[in-house]
Amino acid sequence: MNRTPGRPLRADAERSVRAILAAAERVLAEHPGATMEQIAEAAGVTRTTVHRRFASRQALVDALAAEAAAKLAEAIEDGHPETAPPLVALHRATANVLRVKAAWGFALGPAAAGSEAAARIHEEIARRCVELLGRIQEQGVIAADADLEWVRRVYYALIGEALHGEPAIARTGRTTTADPATAPDPDTLAALIVDTVLHGVGPRPAR
């Protein structure tokens, strides 16, 4: 993004950037090959405005990826992973992550994976995830000899599959079923993901 180092954007310029990034997500999610001109039109700004803020299409995609990664980090922080009860934090963070990933599908997908800034954020997110899993392990819910990095990867895969298997959640936050009232929302999907990653799919021991 073309910003003067150490100098924040004016409020109007910041709003313009947010509008461009939001439009880029919408347009690129539908048409990954969309041009800067198409994104500018969707954002309601001129092509010159887009080029003033972003030196190239790749710079725009990189900024979009970094913005989405930052949203993901905020969603996890909202779960209070370091202070809330670990299982509560994991559930809340998972539901939040599902919402963000659904809303920023392009920016958090492989087509936008080249951003170094976004990569650094994702590395920090992964580290914090392992730390939270470690807190859960200390409570005896995860086996003491479990590889927490592997658990994290399984957890990530379940999130990805939940979104992949429920495409309508990206548009509405709910799945499309014959009875919308019973369709799983992010909180329901989060409960399924957390239960599966912590307990698997085998029969539960009799109580």
mmCIF file with all atom_site columns, C-alpha atoms in Angstrom:
data_model
loop_
_atom_site.group_PDB
_atom_site.id
_atom_site.type_symbol
_atom_site.label_atom_id
_atom_site.label_alt_id
_atom_site.label_comp_id
_atom_site.label_asym_id
_atom_site.label_entity_id
_atom_site.label_seq_id
_atom_site.pdbx_PDB_ins_code
_atom_site.Cartn_x
_atom_site.Cartn_y
_atom_site.Cartn_z
_atom_site.occupancy
_atom_site.B_iso_or_equiv
_atom_site.pdbx_formal_charge
_atom_site.auth_seq_id
_atom_site.auth_comp_id
_atom_site.auth_asym_id
_atom_site.auth_atom_id
_atom_site.pdbx_PDB_model_num
ATOM 1   C CA . MET A 1 1   ? 0.000   0.000   0.000   1.00 0.00 ? 1   MET A CA 1
ATOM 2   C CA . ASN A 1 2   ? 1.348   3.425   -0.883  1.00 0.00 ? 2   ASN A CA 1
ATOM 3   C CA . ARG A 1 3   ? 1.519   5.023   2.554   1.00 0.00 ? 3   ARG A CA 1
ATOM 4   C CA . THR A 1 4   ? 4.022   7.512   3.859   1.00 0.00 ? 4   THR A CA 1
ATOM 5   C CA . PRO A 1 5   ? 6.032   5.677   6.554   1.00 0.00 ? 5   PRO A CA 1
ATOM 6   C CA . GLY A 1 6   ? 5.048   6.727   10.055  1.00 0.00 ? 6   GLY A CA 1
ATOM 7   C CA . ARG A 1 7   ? 2.166   8.880   8.872   1.00 0.00 ? 7   ARG A CA 1
ATOM 8   C CA . PRO A 1 8   ? -1.381  7.494   9.192   1.00 0.00 ? 8   PRO A CA 1
ATOM 9   C CA . LEU A 1 9   ? -3.883  8.068   6.434   1.00 0.00 ? 9   LEU A CA 1
ATOM 10  C CA . ARG A 1 10  ? -6.464  10.808  6.819   1.00 0.00 ? 10  ARG A CA 1
ATOM 11  C CA . ALA A 1 11  ? -9.903  9.549   7.806   1.00 0.00 ? 11  ALA A CA 1
ATOM 12  C CA . ASP A 1 12  ? -11.296 10.004  4.282   1.00 0.00 ? 12  ASP A CA 1
ATOM 13  C CA . ALA A 1 13  ? -8.316  8.247   2.729   1.00 0.00 ? 13  ALA A CA 1
ATOM 14  C CA . GLU A 1 14  ? -8.646  5.411   5.240   1.00 0.00 ? 14  GLU A CA 1
ATOM 15  C CA . ARG A 1 15  ? -12.318 5.008   4.340   1.00 0.00 ? 15  ARG A CA 1
ATOM 16  C CA . SER A 1 16  ? -11.354 4.927   0.670   1.00 0.00 ? 16  SER A CA 1
ATOM 17  C CA . VAL A 1 17  ? -8.818  2.166   1.305   1.00 0.00 ? 17  VAL A CA 1
ATOM 18  C CA . ARG A 1 18  ? -11.348 0.147   3.315   1.00 0.00 ? 18  ARG A CA 1
ATOM 19  C CA . ALA A 1 19  ? -13.905 0.511   0.535   1.00 0.00 ? 19  ALA A CA 1
ATOM 20  C CA . ILE A 1 20  ? -11.382 -0.626  -2.069  1.00 0.00 ? 20  ILE A CA 1
ATOM 21  C CA . LEU A 1 21  ? -10.337 -3.652  -0.022  1.00 0.00 ? 21  LEU A CA 1
ATOM 22  C CA . ALA A 1 22  ? -13.926 -4.666  0.676   1.00 0.00 ? 22  ALA A CA 1
ATOM 23  C CA . ALA A 1 23  ? -14.777 -4.319  -3.006  1.00 0.00 ? 23  ALA A CA 1
ATOM 24  C CA . ALA A 1 24  ? -11.666 -6.274  -3.998  1.00 0.00 ? 24  ALA A CA 1
ATOM 25  C CA . GLU A 1 25  ? -12.750 -9.169  -1.793  1.00 0.00 ? 25  GLU A CA 1
ATOM 26  C CA . ARG A 1 26  ? -16.239 -9.223  -3.301  1.00 0.00 ? 26  ARG A CA 1
ATOM 27  C CA . VAL A 1 27  ? -15.069 -8.923  -6.889  1.00 0.00 ? 27  VAL A CA 1
ATOM 28  C CA . LEU A 1 28  ? -12.093 -11.272 -6.701  1.00 0.00 ? 28  LEU A CA 1
ATOM 29  C CA . ALA A 1 29  ? -14.088 -13.916 -4.848  1.00 0.00 ? 29  ALA A CA 1
ATOM 30  C CA . GLU A 1 30  ? -16.395 -14.060 -7.865  1.00 0.00 ? 30  GLU A CA 1
ATOM 31  C CA . HIS A 1 31  ? -13.829 -13.312 -10.581 1.00 0.00 ? 31  HIS A CA 1
ATOM 32  C CA . PRO A 1 32  ? -10.202 -13.940 -9.484  1.00 0.00 ? 32  PRO A CA 1
ATOM 33  C CA . GLY A 1 33  ? -8.914  -12.386 -12.701 1.00 0.00 ? 33  GLY A CA 1
ATOM 34  C CA . ALA A 1 34  ? -10.772 -9.105  -12.241 1.00 0.00 ? 34  ALA A CA 1
ATOM 35  C CA . THR A 1 35  ? -8.903  -5.927  -13.135 1.00 0.00 ? 35  THR A CA 1
ATOM 36  C CA . MET A 1 36  ? -8.112  -2.889  -11.039 1.00 0.00 ? 36  MET A CA 1
ATOM 37  C CA . GLU A 1 37  ? -10.713 -1.013  -13.081 1.00 0.00 ? 37  GLU A CA 1
ATOM 38  C CA . GLN A 1 38  ? -13.427 -3.505  -12.148 1.00 0.00 ? 38  GLN A CA 1
ATOM 39  C CA . ILE A 1 39  ? -12.462 -3.268  -8.487  1.00 0.00 ? 39  ILE A CA 1
ATOM 40  C CA . ALA A 1 40  ? -12.509 0.523   -8.633  1.00 0.00 ? 40  ALA A CA 1
ATOM 41  C CA . GLU A 1 41  ? -15.991 0.459   -10.151 1.00 0.00 ? 41  GLU A CA 1
ATOM 42  C CA . ALA A 1 42  ? -17.237 -1.889  -7.421  1.00 0.00 ? 42  ALA A CA 1
ATOM 43  C CA . ALA A 1 43  ? -15.711 0.351   -4.757  1.00 0.00 ? 43  ALA A CA 1
ATOM 44  C CA . GLY A 1 44  ? -17.319 3.436   -6.223  1.00 0.00 ? 44  GLY A CA 1
ATOM 45  C CA . VAL A 1 45  ? -14.006 5.196   -6.782  1.00 0.00 ? 45  VAL A CA 1
ATOM 46  C CA . THR A 1 46  ? -11.971 6.123   -9.811  1.00 0.00 ? 46  THR A CA 1
ATOM 47  C CA . ARG A 1 47  ? -9.201  3.950   -11.211 1.00 0.00 ? 47  ARG A CA 1
ATOM 48  C CA . THR A 1 48  ? -6.784  6.747   -10.355 1.00 0.00 ? 48  THR A CA 1
ATOM 49  C CA . THR A 1 49  ? -7.787  6.520   -6.706  1.00 0.00 ? 49  THR A CA 1
ATOM 50  C CA . VAL A 1 50  ? -7.057  2.800   -6.629  1.00 0.00 ? 50  VAL A CA 1
ATOM 51  C CA . HIS A 1 51  ? -3.670  3.279   -8.296  1.00 0.00 ? 51  HIS A CA 1
ATOM 52  C CA . ARG A 1 52  ? -2.863  6.102   -5.890  1.00 0.00 ? 52  ARG A CA 1
ATOM 53  C CA . ARG A 1 53  ? -3.352  3.747   -2.946  1.00 0.00 ? 53  ARG A CA 1
ATOM 54  C CA . PHE A 1 54  ? -1.909  0.586   -4.499  1.00 0.00 ? 54  PHE A CA 1
ATOM 55  C CA . ALA A 1 55  ? 1.038   0.597   -6.882  1.00 0.00 ? 55  ALA A CA 1
ATOM 56  C CA . SER A 1 56  ? -0.105  -2.539  -8.717  1.00 0.00 ? 56  SER A CA 1
ATOM 57  C CA . ARG A 1 57  ? -2.746  -5.228  -8.728  1.00 0.00 ? 57  ARG A CA 1
ATOM 58  C CA . GLN A 1 58  ? -0.389  -7.480  -6.779  1.00 0.00 ? 58  GLN A CA 1
ATOM 59  C CA . ALA A 1 59  ? 0.111   -4.762  -4.171  1.00 0.00 ? 59  ALA A CA 1
ATOM 60  C CA . LEU A 1 60  ? -3.673  -4.583  -3.790  1.00 0.00 ? 60  LEU A CA 1
ATOM 61  C CA . VAL A 1 61  ? -3.952  -8.360  -3.405  1.00 0.00 ? 61  VAL A CA 1
ATOM 62  C CA . ASP A 1 62  ? -1.117  -8.368  -0.857  1.00 0.00 ? 62  ASP A CA 1
ATOM 63  C CA . ALA A 1 63  ? -2.783  -5.587  1.134   1.00 0.00 ? 63  ALA A CA 1
ATOM 64  C CA . LEU A 1 64  ? -6.080  -7.476  0.967   1.00 0.00 ? 64  LEU A CA 1
ATOM 65  C CA . ALA A 1 65  ? -4.408  -10.614 2.311   1.00 0.00 ? 65  ALA A CA 1
ATOM 66  C CA . ALA A 1 66  ? -2.793  -8.651  5.141   1.00 0.00 ? 66  ALA A CA 1
ATOM 67  C CA . GLU A 1 67  ? -6.099  -6.983  6.006   1.00 0.00 ? 67  GLU A CA 1
ATOM 68  C CA . ALA A 1 68  ? -7.884  -10.331 6.173   1.00 0.00 ? 68  ALA A CA 1
ATOM 69  C CA . ALA A 1 69  ? -5.105  -11.865 8.244   1.00 0.00 ? 69  ALA A CA 1
ATOM 70  C CA . ALA A 1 70  ? -5.379  -8.955  10.672  1.00 0.00 ? 70  ALA A CA 1
ATOM 71  C CA . LYS A 1 71  ? -9.144  -9.542  10.894  1.00 0.00 ? 71  LYS A CA 1
ATOM 72  C CA . LEU A 1 72  ? -8.414  -13.185 11.660  1.00 0.00 ? 72  LEU A CA 1
ATOM 73  C CA . ALA A 1 73  ? -5.991  -12.214 14.412  1.00 0.00 ? 73  ALA A CA 1
ATOM 74  C CA . GLU A 1 74  ? -8.604  -9.845  15.891  1.00 0.00 ? 74  GLU A CA 1
ATOM 75  C CA . ALA A 1 75  ? -11.198 -12.629 15.804  1.00 0.00 ? 75  ALA A CA 1
ATOM 76  C CA . ILE A 1 76  ? -8.899  -14.903 17.750  1.00 0.00 ? 76  ILE A CA 1
ATOM 77  C CA . GLU A 1 77  ? -8.034  -12.160 20.233  1.00 0.00 ? 77  GLU A CA 1
ATOM 78  C CA . ASP A 1 78  ? -11.758 -11.703 20.846  1.00 0.00 ? 78  ASP A CA 1
ATOM 79  C CA . GLY A 1 79  ? -11.769 -15.253 22.197  1.00 0.00 ? 79  GLY A CA 1
ATOM 80  C CA . HIS A 1 80  ? -9.294  -14.195 24.932  1.00 0.00 ? 80  HIS A CA 1
ATOM 81  C CA . PRO A 1 81  ? -7.063  -17.235 24.361  1.00 0.00 ? 81  PRO A CA 1
ATOM 82  C CA . GLU A 1 82  ? -4.637  -16.295 27.116  1.00 0.00 ? 82  GLU A CA 1
ATOM 83  C CA . THR A 1 83  ? -7.104  -15.473 29.890  1.00 0.00 ? 83  THR A CA 1
ATOM 84  C CA . ALA A 1 84  ? -10.442 -17.198 29.285  1.00 0.00 ? 84  ALA A CA 1
ATOM 85  C CA . PRO A 1 85  ? -10.985 -20.851 30.246  1.00 0.00 ? 85  PRO A CA 1
ATOM 86  C CA . PRO A 1 86  ? -9.162  -22.714 27.442  1.00 0.00 ? 86  PRO A CA 1
ATOM 87  C CA . LEU A 1 87  ? -12.146 -24.629 26.078  1.00 0.00 ? 87  LEU A CA 1
ATOM 88  C CA . VAL A 1 88  ? -14.307 -21.494 26.111  1.00 0.00 ? 88  VAL A CA 1
ATOM 89  C CA . ALA A 1 89  ? -11.556 -19.579 24.314  1.00 0.00 ? 89  ALA A CA 1
ATOM 90  C CA . LEU A 1 90  ? -11.150 -22.303 21.697  1.00 0.00 ? 90  LEU A CA 1
ATOM 91  C CA . HIS A 1 91  ? -14.865 -22.434 20.939  1.00 0.00 ? 91  HIS A CA 1
ATOM 92  C CA . ARG A 1 92  ? -15.270 -18.673 20.718  1.00 0.00 ? 92  ARG A CA 1
ATOM 93  C CA . ALA A 1 93  ? -12.143 -18.226 18.616  1.00 0.00 ? 93  ALA A CA 1
ATOM 94  C CA . THR A 1 94  ? -13.268 -21.024 16.287  1.00 0.00 ? 94  THR A CA 1
ATOM 95  C CA . ALA A 1 95  ? -16.692 -19.473 15.721  1.00 0.00 ? 95  ALA A CA 1
ATOM 96  C CA . ASN A 1 96  ? -15.078 -16.085 15.096  1.00 0.00 ? 96  ASN A CA 1
ATOM 97  C CA . VAL A 1 97  ? -12.568 -17.596 12.675  1.00 0.00 ? 97  VAL A CA 1
ATOM 98  C CA . LEU A 1 98  ? -15.369 -19.292 10.721  1.00 0.00 ? 98  LEU A CA 1
ATOM 99  C CA . ARG A 1 99  ? -17.102 -15.945 10.297  1.00 0.00 ? 99  ARG A CA 1
ATOM 100 C CA . VAL A 1 100 ? -13.960 -14.168 9.146   1.00 0.00 ? 100 VAL A CA 1
ATOM 101 C CA . LYS A 1 101 ? -12.910 -16.933 6.776   1.00 0.00 ? 101 LYS A CA 1
ATOM 102 C CA . ALA A 1 102 ? -16.385 -17.008 5.272   1.00 0.00 ? 102 ALA A CA 1
ATOM 103 C CA . ALA A 1 103 ? -16.355 -13.243 4.713   1.00 0.00 ? 103 ALA A CA 1
ATOM 104 C CA . TRP A 1 104 ? -12.780 -13.098 3.361   1.00 0.00 ? 104 TRP A CA 1
ATOM 105 C CA . GLY A 1 105 ? -12.615 -16.276 1.317   1.00 0.00 ? 105 GLY A CA 1
ATOM 106 C CA . PHE A 1 106 ? -10.442 -14.890 -1.464  1.00 0.00 ? 106 PHE A CA 1
ATOM 107 C CA . ALA A 1 107 ? -8.072  -12.950 0.764   1.00 0.00 ? 107 ALA A CA 1
ATOM 108 C CA . LEU A 1 108 ? -7.499  -15.976 3.000   1.00 0.00 ? 108 LEU A CA 1
ATOM 109 C CA . GLY A 1 109 ? -7.246  -18.419 0.106   1.00 0.00 ? 109 GLY A CA 1
ATOM 110 C CA . PRO A 1 110 ? -4.308  -19.677 -1.967  1.00 0.00 ? 110 PRO A CA 1
ATOM 111 C CA . ALA A 1 111 ? -4.683  -16.986 -4.632  1.00 0.00 ? 111 ALA A CA 1
ATOM 112 C CA . ALA A 1 112 ? -3.667  -14.333 -2.087  1.00 0.00 ? 112 ALA A CA 1
ATOM 113 C CA . ALA A 1 113 ? -1.030  -16.356 -0.255  1.00 0.00 ? 113 ALA A CA 1
ATOM 114 C CA . GLY A 1 114 ? 1.996   -14.394 -1.451  1.00 0.00 ? 114 GLY A CA 1
ATOM 115 C CA . SER A 1 115 ? 1.804   -11.514 1.018   1.00 0.00 ? 115 SER A CA 1
ATOM 116 C CA . GLU A 1 116 ? 4.782   -11.458 3.378   1.00 0.00 ? 116 GLU A CA 1
ATOM 117 C CA . ALA A 1 117 ? 2.903   -9.262  5.841   1.00 0.00 ? 117 ALA A CA 1
ATOM 118 C CA . ALA A 1 118 ? 0.002   -11.710 5.905   1.00 0.00 ? 118 ALA A CA 1
ATOM 119 C CA . ALA A 1 119 ? 2.387   -14.644 6.281   1.00 0.00 ? 119 ALA A CA 1
ATOM 120 C CA . ARG A 1 120 ? 3.892   -13.102 9.407   1.00 0.00 ? 120 ARG A CA 1
ATOM 121 C CA . ILE A 1 121 ? 0.456   -12.660 10.931  1.00 0.00 ? 121 ILE A CA 1
ATOM 122 C CA . HIS A 1 122 ? -0.500  -16.252 10.103  1.00 0.00 ? 122 HIS A CA 1
ATOM 123 C CA . GLU A 1 123 ? 2.701   -17.505 11.720  1.00 0.00 ? 123 GLU A CA 1
ATOM 124 C CA . GLU A 1 124 ? 1.808   -15.634 14.901  1.00 0.00 ? 124 GLU A CA 1
ATOM 125 C CA . ILE A 1 125 ? -1.730  -16.999 14.772  1.00 0.00 ? 125 ILE A CA 1
ATOM 126 C CA . ALA A 1 126 ? -0.385  -20.540 14.467  1.00 0.00 ? 126 ALA A CA 1
ATOM 127 C CA . ARG A 1 127 ? 1.926   -19.978 17.425  1.00 0.00 ? 127 ARG A CA 1
ATOM 128 C CA . ARG A 1 128 ? -0.910  -18.703 19.586  1.00 0.00 ? 128 ARG A CA 1
ATOM 129 C CA . CYS A 1 129 ? -3.090  -21.600 18.512  1.00 0.00 ? 129 CYS A CA 1
ATOM 130 C CA . VAL A 1 130 ? -0.479  -24.090 19.692  1.00 0.00 ? 130 VAL A CA 1
ATOM 131 C CA . GLU A 1 131 ? -0.204  -22.195 22.976  1.00 0.00 ? 131 GLU A CA 1
ATOM 132 C CA . LEU A 1 132 ? -3.965  -22.432 23.510  1.00 0.00 ? 132 LEU A CA 1
ATOM 133 C CA . LEU A 1 133 ? -3.906  -26.138 22.675  1.00 0.00 ? 133 LEU A CA 1
ATOM 134 C CA . GLY A 1 134 ? -1.117  -26.440 25.225  1.00 0.00 ? 134 GLY A CA 1
ATOM 135 C CA . ARG A 1 135 ? -3.363  -24.928 27.903  1.00 0.00 ? 135 ARG A CA 1
ATOM 136 C CA . ILE A 1 136 ? -6.020  -27.482 26.993  1.00 0.00 ? 136 ILE A CA 1
ATOM 137 C CA . GLN A 1 137 ? -3.418  -30.252 27.127  1.00 0.00 ? 137 GLN A CA 1
ATOM 138 C CA . GLU A 1 138 ? -2.474  -29.166 30.651  1.00 0.00 ? 138 GLU A CA 1
ATOM 139 C CA . GLN A 1 139 ? -6.088  -29.773 31.659  1.00 0.00 ? 139 GLN A CA 1
ATOM 140 C CA . GLY A 1 140 ? -5.835  -33.371 30.458  1.00 0.00 ? 140 GLY A CA 1
ATOM 141 C CA . VAL A 1 141 ? -8.302  -32.947 27.575  1.00 0.00 ? 141 VAL A CA 1
ATOM 142 C CA . ILE A 1 142 ? -5.555  -33.538 24.987  1.00 0.00 ? 142 ILE A CA 1
ATOM 143 C CA . ALA A 1 143 ? -3.227  -36.504 25.536  1.00 0.00 ? 143 ALA A CA 1
ATOM 144 C CA . ALA A 1 144 ? 0.004   -35.557 27.280  1.00 0.00 ? 144 ALA A CA 1
ATOM 145 C CA . ASP A 1 145 ? 2.087   -37.103 24.482  1.00 0.00 ? 145 ASP A CA 1
ATOM 146 C CA . ALA A 1 146 ? 0.096   -35.529 21.608  1.00 0.00 ? 146 ALA A CA 1
ATOM 147 C CA . ASP A 1 147 ? 2.034   -33.504 19.047  1.00 0.00 ? 147 ASP A CA 1
ATOM 148 C CA . LEU A 1 148 ? 0.381   -30.104 19.377  1.00 0.00 ? 148 LEU A CA 1
ATOM 149 C CA . GLU A 1 149 ? 1.570   -28.977 15.952  1.00 0.00 ? 149 GLU A CA 1
ATOM 150 C CA . TRP A 1 150 ? -0.207  -31.980 14.445  1.00 0.00 ? 150 TRP A CA 1
ATOM 151 C CA . VAL A 1 151 ? -3.315  -31.201 16.503  1.00 0.00 ? 151 VAL A CA 1
ATOM 152 C CA . ARG A 1 152 ? -3.205  -27.645 15.141  1.00 0.00 ? 152 ARG A CA 1
ATOM 153 C CA . ARG A 1 153 ? -3.005  -28.907 11.575  1.00 0.00 ? 153 ARG A CA 1
ATOM 154 C CA . VAL A 1 154 ? -5.972  -31.230 12.129  1.00 0.00 ? 154 VAL A CA 1
ATOM 155 C CA . TYR A 1 155 ? -7.889  -28.344 13.694  1.00 0.00 ? 155 TYR A CA 1
ATOM 156 C CA . TYR A 1 156 ? -7.132  -26.100 10.715  1.00 0.00 ? 156 TYR A CA 1
ATOM 157 C CA . ALA A 1 157 ? -8.208  -28.860 8.326   1.00 0.00 ? 157 ALA A CA 1
ATOM 158 C CA . LEU A 1 158 ? -11.536 -29.261 10.114  1.00 0.00 ? 158 LEU A CA 1
ATOM 159 C CA . ILE A 1 159 ? -12.183 -25.525 9.841   1.00 0.00 ? 159 ILE A CA 1
ATOM 160 C CA . GLY A 1 160 ? -11.403 -25.624 6.136   1.00 0.00 ? 160 GLY A CA 1
ATOM 161 C CA . GLU A 1 161 ? -13.652 -28.623 5.578   1.00 0.00 ? 161 GLU A CA 1
ATOM 162 C CA . ALA A 1 162 ? -16.492 -27.031 7.530   1.00 0.00 ? 162 ALA A CA 1
ATOM 163 C CA . LEU A 1 163 ? -16.363 -24.012 5.233   1.00 0.00 ? 163 LEU A CA 1
ATOM 164 C CA . HIS A 1 164 ? -15.841 -26.062 2.095   1.00 0.00 ? 164 HIS A CA 1
ATOM 165 C CA . GLY A 1 165 ? -18.748 -28.329 2.933   1.00 0.00 ? 165 GLY A CA 1
ATOM 166 C CA . GLU A 1 166 ? -21.094 -25.466 3.837   1.00 0.00 ? 166 GLU A CA 1
ATOM 167 C CA . PRO A 1 167 ? -20.772 -22.968 0.956   1.00 0.00 ? 167 PRO A CA 1
ATOM 168 C CA . ALA A 1 168 ? -23.825 -20.902 1.884   1.00 0.00 ? 168 ALA A CA 1
ATOM 169 C CA . ILE A 1 169 ? -22.233 -19.841 5.150   1.00 0.00 ? 169 ILE A CA 1
ATOM 170 C CA . ALA A 1 170 ? -19.964 -17.526 3.149   1.00 0.00 ? 170 ALA A CA 1
ATOM 171 C CA . ARG A 1 171 ? -22.980 -15.490 2.118   1.00 0.00 ? 171 ARG A CA 1
ATOM 172 C CA . THR A 1 172 ? -25.304 -15.634 5.098   1.00 0.00 ? 172 THR A CA 1
ATOM 173 C CA . GLY A 1 173 ? -23.517 -17.106 8.079   1.00 0.00 ? 173 GLY A CA 1
ATOM 174 C CA . ARG A 1 174 ? -25.964 -20.007 7.832   1.00 0.00 ? 174 ARG A CA 1
ATOM 175 C CA . THR A 1 175 ? -26.219 -23.073 5.648   1.00 0.00 ? 175 THR A CA 1
ATOM 176 C CA . THR A 1 176 ? -29.035 -23.624 3.206   1.00 0.00 ? 176 THR A CA 1
ATOM 177 C CA . THR A 1 177 ? -31.299 -26.490 4.222   1.00 0.00 ? 177 THR A CA 1
ATOM 178 C CA . ALA A 1 178 ? -34.939 -27.331 3.835   1.00 0.00 ? 178 ALA A CA 1
ATOM 179 C CA . ASP A 1 179 ? -35.466 -25.899 7.304   1.00 0.00 ? 179 ASP A CA 1
ATOM 180 C CA . PRO A 1 180 ? -33.344 -22.749 7.800   1.00 0.00 ? 180 PRO A CA 1
ATOM 181 C CA . ALA A 1 181 ? -34.225 -22.713 11.483  1.00 0.00 ? 181 ALA A CA 1
ATOM 182 C CA . THR A 1 182 ? -32.187 -25.892 11.980  1.00 0.00 ? 182 THR A CA 1
ATOM 183 C CA . ALA A 1 183 ? -29.256 -24.912 9.749   1.00 0.00 ? 183 ALA A CA 1
ATOM 184 C CA . PRO A 1 184 ? -25.923 -24.833 11.613  1.00 0.00 ? 184 PRO A CA 1
ATOM 185 C CA . ASP A 1 185 ? -24.468 -21.388 12.236  1.00 0.00 ? 185 ASP A CA 1
ATOM 186 C CA . PRO A 1 186 ? -20.796 -20.660 13.019  1.00 0.00 ? 186 PRO A CA 1
ATOM 187 C CA . ASP A 1 187 ? -21.303 -21.378 16.725  1.00 0.00 ? 187 ASP A CA 1
ATOM 188 C CA . THR A 1 188 ? -22.800 -24.781 15.952  1.00 0.00 ? 188 THR A CA 1
ATOM 189 C CA . LEU A 1 189 ? -20.049 -25.591 13.478  1.00 0.00 ? 189 LEU A CA 1
ATOM 190 C CA . ALA A 1 190 ? -17.454 -24.444 16.014  1.00 0.00 ? 190 ALA A CA 1
ATOM 191 C CA . ALA A 1 191 ? -18.873 -26.860 18.579  1.00 0.00 ? 191 ALA A CA 1
ATOM 192 C CA . LEU A 1 192 ? -18.627 -29.707 16.055  1.00 0.00 ? 192 LEU A CA 1
ATOM 193 C CA . ILE A 1 193 ? -15.060 -28.806 15.131  1.00 0.00 ? 193 ILE A CA 1
ATOM 194 C CA . VAL A 1 194 ? -13.879 -28.496 18.731  1.00 0.00 ? 194 VAL A CA 1
ATOM 195 C CA . ASP A 1 195 ? -15.603 -31.738 19.745  1.00 0.00 ? 195 ASP A CA 1
ATOM 196 C CA . THR A 1 196 ? -14.062 -33.600 16.812  1.00 0.00 ? 196 THR A CA 1
ATOM 197 C CA . VAL A 1 197 ? -10.530 -32.308 17.295  1.00 0.00 ? 197 VAL A CA 1
ATOM 198 C CA . LEU A 1 198 ? -10.603 -33.049 21.025  1.00 0.00 ? 198 LEU A CA 1
ATOM 199 C CA . HIS A 1 199 ? -12.546 -36.308 21.060  1.00 0.00 ? 199 HIS A CA 1
ATOM 200 C CA . GLY A 1 200 ? -12.399 -37.745 17.538  1.00 0.00 ? 200 GLY A CA 1
ATOM 201 C CA . VAL A 1 201 ? -15.294 -39.700 16.066  1.00 0.00 ? 201 VAL A CA 1
ATOM 202 C CA . GLY A 1 202 ? -15.052 -42.924 18.056  1.00 0.00 ? 202 GLY A CA 1
ATOM 203 C CA . PRO A 1 203 ? -17.646 -44.039 20.613  1.00 0.00 ? 203 PRO A CA 1
ATOM 204 C CA . ARG A 1 204 ? -17.598 -42.149 23.869  1.00 0.00 ? 204 ARG A CA 1
ATOM 205 C CA . PRO A 1 205 ? -16.769 -44.127 26.998  1.00 0.00 ? 205 PRO A CA 1
ATOM 206 C CA . ALA A 1 206 ? -19.802 -45.013 29.110  1.00 0.00 ? 206 ALA A CA 1
ATOM 207 C CA . ARG A 1 207 ? -20.233 -42.692 32.070  1.00 0.00 ? 207 ARG A CA 1
#
